[in-house]
Amino acid sequence: MTTKDVSIVLAHGAWADGSSWGRVVTGLAARGVKASAAPLPLTSLAGDVAALNRSIERMPGPVILVGHAYAGAVIALARPEQVKALVYVAALAPDEGEKVADVFYRAEPHPLAPKLAPDANNLIWLPDDAFAKAFAPNASAEDRSVLAAVQRPIALACITVPAGRPLWKDVPTWFLLAEQDHMIIPATQRFMAERMKAKIRSHAVDHTPIVTAPGPVIDIIHDAVQSVARN
């Protein structure tokens, strides 16, 4: 198998959409790696897993799943047949029986983290000022304005349902730890990464390096691609 035989499926987190992976997609393409961004509805954990599985089915051969933030919970529940590795980018990784909210609120939040609450429709929106304070503080003003404008709310049902057995117990896993994360504190990320026995790459990046620092994200995905291709 060569690296060209491996496909990447990228899963966006809460308050984002597939366009957040744009710089990662083009960076991987420059290395000869094909990637597709799965559109997640963010309406329920089960619905997001089903949407991810539909994207996996469109890819030929072995697949590596990459999840940012909330999507770490989603990639771990995907149909396993084609999945050869997982890559977490400042992502959440609940164990079997845990809820996304359990790991997200495991420790005291960062002082700049936004206070989150569902609206009348049980949807959680990110306050506009949170994009600069916590979500992507290292982004340009232009990038932050786009992120805020296209944000997609996450339903309460995504984070309050116990997860099933995660794939990270069965396949190789990589974890990009964001040292400057104001949304998911680094200590929580390290706890999850070490529990998964993931290959950890720690970088001085914010919560959304897929936008603000795509280089380390591309590098860790490429590491996973090369490892899967060798096997």
Protein backbone atom coordinates (compact mmCIF):
# COMPACT_ATOMS: atom_id res chain seq x y z
CA MET A 1 0.00 0.00 0.00
CA THR A 2 1.17 3.55 -0.72
CA THR A 3 0.14 6.86 0.81
CA LYS A 4 -1.97 7.52 -2.30
CA ASP A 5 -4.15 4.52 -1.39
CA VAL A 6 -5.18 6.09 1.93
CA SER A 7 -8.12 8.51 2.08
CA ILE A 8 -8.73 11.12 4.76
CA VAL A 9 -12.17 12.03 6.07
CA LEU A 10 -12.21 15.23 8.12
CA ALA A 11 -14.93 15.87 10.70
CA HIS A 12 -15.58 19.43 11.89
CA GLY A 13 -16.51 20.33 15.42
CA ALA A 14 -19.25 22.44 16.96
CA TRP A 15 -19.81 25.98 15.67
CA ALA A 16 -18.01 25.15 12.43
CA ASP A 17 -18.58 23.53 9.07
CA GLY A 18 -16.49 21.67 6.52
CA SER A 19 -14.96 24.87 5.18
CA SER A 20 -12.93 25.15 8.38
CA TRP A 21 -10.71 22.38 6.96
CA GLY A 22 -9.89 24.33 3.78
CA ARG A 23 -6.19 24.95 4.47
CA VAL A 24 -5.70 21.38 5.67
CA VAL A 25 -7.34 19.98 2.52
CA THR A 26 -5.09 22.00 0.22
CA GLY A 27 -2.00 21.26 2.30
CA LEU A 28 -2.66 17.52 2.18
CA ALA A 29 -3.31 17.71 -1.56
CA ALA A 30 0.13 19.27 -2.00
CA ARG A 31 1.55 16.10 -0.42
CA GLY A 32 -0.51 13.85 -2.66
CA VAL A 33 -3.06 12.93 0.01
CA LYS A 34 -6.77 13.08 -0.83
CA ALA A 35 -9.15 14.40 1.81
CA SER A 36 -12.88 14.98 2.11
CA ALA A 37 -14.69 17.04 4.75
CA ALA A 38 -17.77 15.29 6.11
CA PRO A 39 -20.83 17.52 6.58
CA LEU A 40 -22.12 16.90 10.11
CA PRO A 41 -25.64 18.13 10.99
CA LEU A 42 -24.74 18.69 14.69
CA THR A 43 -28.26 17.65 15.64
CA SER A 44 -27.46 14.50 17.65
CA LEU A 45 -24.45 12.30 18.26
CA ALA A 46 -26.11 9.39 16.42
CA GLY A 47 -27.05 11.65 13.51
CA ASP A 48 -23.49 12.94 13.22
CA VAL A 49 -22.08 9.40 13.26
CA ALA A 50 -24.53 8.40 10.51
CA ALA A 51 -23.49 11.40 8.42
CA LEU A 52 -19.81 10.54 8.92
CA ASN A 53 -20.45 6.94 7.86
CA ARG A 54 -22.05 8.17 4.64
CA SER A 55 -18.89 10.14 3.88
CA ILE A 56 -16.69 7.14 4.63
CA GLU A 57 -18.72 5.01 2.21
CA ARG A 58 -17.83 7.41 -0.61
CA MET A 59 -14.11 6.81 -0.14
CA PRO A 60 -12.29 3.90 -1.76
CA GLY A 61 -9.98 1.74 0.33
CA PRO A 62 -8.58 2.43 3.79
CA VAL A 63 -9.60 5.61 5.61
CA ILE A 64 -8.10 7.74 8.35
CA LEU A 65 -10.62 9.79 10.31
CA VAL A 66 -9.62 13.21 11.64
CA GLY A 67 -11.81 14.96 14.21
CA HIS A 68 -11.61 18.50 15.55
CA ALA A 69 -13.02 19.31 18.99
CA TYR A 70 -16.50 17.76 19.43
CA ALA A 71 -15.95 15.56 16.36
CA GLY A 72 -13.47 13.47 18.32
CA ALA A 73 -16.51 11.79 19.86
CA VAL A 74 -18.00 11.26 16.41
CA ILE A 75 -15.00 9.66 14.69
CA ALA A 76 -14.63 7.15 17.54
CA LEU A 77 -18.11 5.74 16.82
CA ALA A 78 -17.81 5.36 13.05
CA ARG A 79 -18.36 2.08 11.24
CA PRO A 80 -14.99 0.35 11.61
CA GLU A 81 -14.49 -1.67 8.43
CA GLN A 82 -12.48 0.91 6.45
CA VAL A 83 -11.07 2.89 9.37
CA LYS A 84 -7.38 2.25 9.93
CA ALA A 85 -6.44 5.15 12.23
CA LEU A 86 -7.82 8.15 14.09
CA VAL A 87 -6.34 11.63 14.43
CA TYR A 88 -7.60 14.00 17.13
CA VAL A 89 -7.03 17.73 16.77
CA ALA A 90 -7.68 19.43 20.13
CA ALA A 91 -10.56 16.98 20.28
CA LEU A 92 -12.84 15.37 22.83
CA ALA A 93 -12.60 11.63 23.44
CA PRO A 94 -15.27 10.23 25.74
CA ASP A 95 -14.86 6.60 26.78
CA GLU A 96 -17.69 4.09 26.62
CA GLY A 97 -20.57 5.29 28.80
CA GLU A 98 -19.25 8.85 29.06
CA LYS A 99 -20.97 11.87 27.56
CA VAL A 100 -19.20 14.58 25.59
CA ALA A 101 -20.19 17.02 28.34
CA ASP A 102 -18.47 14.80 30.94
CA VAL A 103 -15.03 15.26 29.36
CA PHE A 104 -15.61 18.85 28.20
CA TYR A 105 -16.44 19.92 31.77
CA ARG A 106 -14.00 17.51 33.44
CA ALA A 107 -11.89 20.34 34.86
CA GLU A 108 -12.22 24.03 35.65
CA PRO A 109 -12.60 25.87 32.33
CA HIS A 110 -10.12 28.43 31.07
CA PRO A 111 -10.92 31.96 32.37
CA LEU A 112 -11.64 33.10 28.80
CA ALA A 113 -13.88 30.16 27.94
CA PRO A 114 -17.43 31.22 27.03
CA LYS A 115 -20.37 30.38 29.23
CA LEU A 116 -22.55 28.06 27.15
CA ALA A 117 -26.27 27.45 27.47
CA PRO A 118 -28.94 26.08 25.10
CA ASP A 119 -31.57 28.38 23.61
CA ALA A 120 -35.31 27.66 23.41
CA ASN A 121 -34.63 25.14 20.64
CA ASN A 122 -32.01 23.27 22.69
CA LEU A 123 -29.28 24.61 20.41
CA ILE A 124 -26.02 25.99 21.76
CA TRP A 125 -24.58 29.00 19.94
CA LEU A 126 -21.13 30.45 20.51
CA PRO A 127 -21.21 34.13 21.53
CA ASP A 128 -19.62 36.34 18.88
CA ASP A 129 -16.84 37.55 21.17
CA ALA A 130 -15.85 33.94 21.93
CA PHE A 131 -14.26 33.53 18.50
CA ALA A 132 -11.57 36.07 19.43
CA LYS A 133 -11.30 35.10 23.10
CA ALA A 134 -11.41 31.32 22.98
CA PHE A 135 -12.30 29.60 19.70
CA ALA A 136 -9.64 31.05 17.41
CA PRO A 137 -7.74 33.83 19.21
CA ASN A 138 -4.71 33.40 16.93
CA ALA A 139 -6.78 33.90 13.77
CA SER A 140 -6.81 37.04 11.69
CA ALA A 141 -9.74 39.41 12.13
CA GLU A 142 -10.90 38.38 8.67
CA ASP A 143 -10.85 34.67 9.51
CA ARG A 144 -12.65 35.25 12.80
CA SER A 145 -15.39 37.24 11.09
CA VAL A 146 -15.97 34.38 8.66
CA LEU A 147 -15.97 31.77 11.44
CA ALA A 148 -18.54 33.77 13.37
CA ALA A 149 -20.69 34.35 10.31
CA VAL A 150 -20.88 30.69 9.26
CA GLN A 151 -21.05 29.15 12.73
CA ARG A 152 -23.47 26.26 13.12
CA PRO A 153 -25.02 25.60 16.54
CA ILE A 154 -24.68 22.25 18.24
CA ALA A 155 -27.73 20.52 19.69
CA LEU A 156 -27.83 19.56 23.34
CA ALA A 157 -28.45 15.96 22.18
CA CYS A 158 -24.90 15.82 20.79
CA ILE A 159 -23.25 16.19 24.17
CA THR A 160 -25.66 14.58 26.66
CA VAL A 161 -25.84 11.00 25.32
CA PRO A 162 -23.47 8.27 26.58
CA ALA A 163 -20.99 7.13 23.93
CA GLY A 164 -20.52 3.54 22.79
CA ARG A 165 -17.26 1.62 22.64
CA PRO A 166 -14.72 3.93 20.98
CA LEU A 167 -12.62 2.91 18.00
CA TRP A 168 -9.51 4.30 19.67
CA LYS A 169 -9.40 1.09 21.68
CA ASP A 170 -8.86 -0.85 18.46
CA VAL A 171 -6.91 1.29 15.97
CA PRO A 172 -3.78 3.47 16.13
CA THR A 173 -4.48 7.01 17.29
CA TRP A 174 -2.71 10.36 17.06
CA PHE A 175 -3.49 13.47 19.12
CA LEU A 176 -2.52 17.07 18.40
CA LEU A 177 -2.51 18.76 21.80
CA ALA A 178 -3.21 22.49 21.60
CA GLU A 179 -1.16 24.16 24.34
CA GLN A 180 -2.95 27.52 23.97
CA ASP A 181 -6.48 26.13 23.91
CA HIS A 182 -9.06 28.25 25.74
CA MET A 183 -12.00 25.95 24.95
CA ILE A 184 -10.67 22.52 25.99
CA ILE A 185 -7.87 23.05 28.48
CA PRO A 186 -4.55 21.32 27.68
CA ALA A 187 -4.66 19.21 30.85
CA THR A 188 -7.96 17.68 29.74
CA GLN A 189 -6.56 17.03 26.29
CA ARG A 190 -3.52 15.29 27.75
CA PHE A 191 -5.68 13.18 30.06
CA MET A 192 -7.74 11.94 27.09
CA ALA A 193 -4.73 11.44 24.81
CA GLU A 194 -2.82 9.43 27.40
CA ARG A 195 -5.90 7.37 28.22
CA MET A 196 -6.16 6.50 24.52
CA LYS A 197 -2.43 5.71 24.38
CA ALA A 198 -2.30 8.10 21.44
CA LYS A 199 0.86 9.34 19.77
CA ILE A 200 0.87 12.89 21.14
CA ARG A 201 2.20 15.93 19.27
CA SER A 202 2.04 19.06 21.46
CA HIS A 203 2.11 22.48 19.80
CA ALA A 204 1.76 26.12 20.88
CA VAL A 205 -1.51 26.58 18.98
CA ASP A 206 -5.04 27.70 19.86
CA HIS A 207 -8.25 25.65 19.82
CA THR A 208 -8.65 25.86 16.03
CA PRO A 209 -5.26 25.13 14.46
CA ILE A 210 -7.03 23.75 11.39
CA VAL A 211 -7.51 27.46 10.56
CA THR A 212 -4.78 29.25 12.48
CA ALA A 213 -1.85 26.80 12.23
CA PRO A 214 -2.59 24.19 9.55
CA GLY A 215 1.04 23.09 9.23
CA PRO A 216 1.20 20.97 12.42
CA VAL A 217 -2.25 19.53 11.59
CA ILE A 218 -1.11 18.49 8.12
CA ASP A 219 2.08 17.02 9.58
CA ILE A 220 0.33 14.82 12.14
CA ILE A 221 -2.19 13.59 9.57
CA HIS A 222 0.67 12.80 7.20
CA ASP A 223 2.41 10.85 9.97
CA ALA A 224 -0.73 8.72 10.33
CA VAL A 225 -0.98 8.25 6.55
CA GLN A 226 2.61 7.02 6.32
CA SER A 227 2.11 4.64 9.25
CA VAL A 228 -1.05 3.14 7.73
CA ALA A 229 0.60 2.85 4.30
CA ARG A 230 3.53 0.93 5.81
CA ASN A 231 1.14 -1.56 7.36
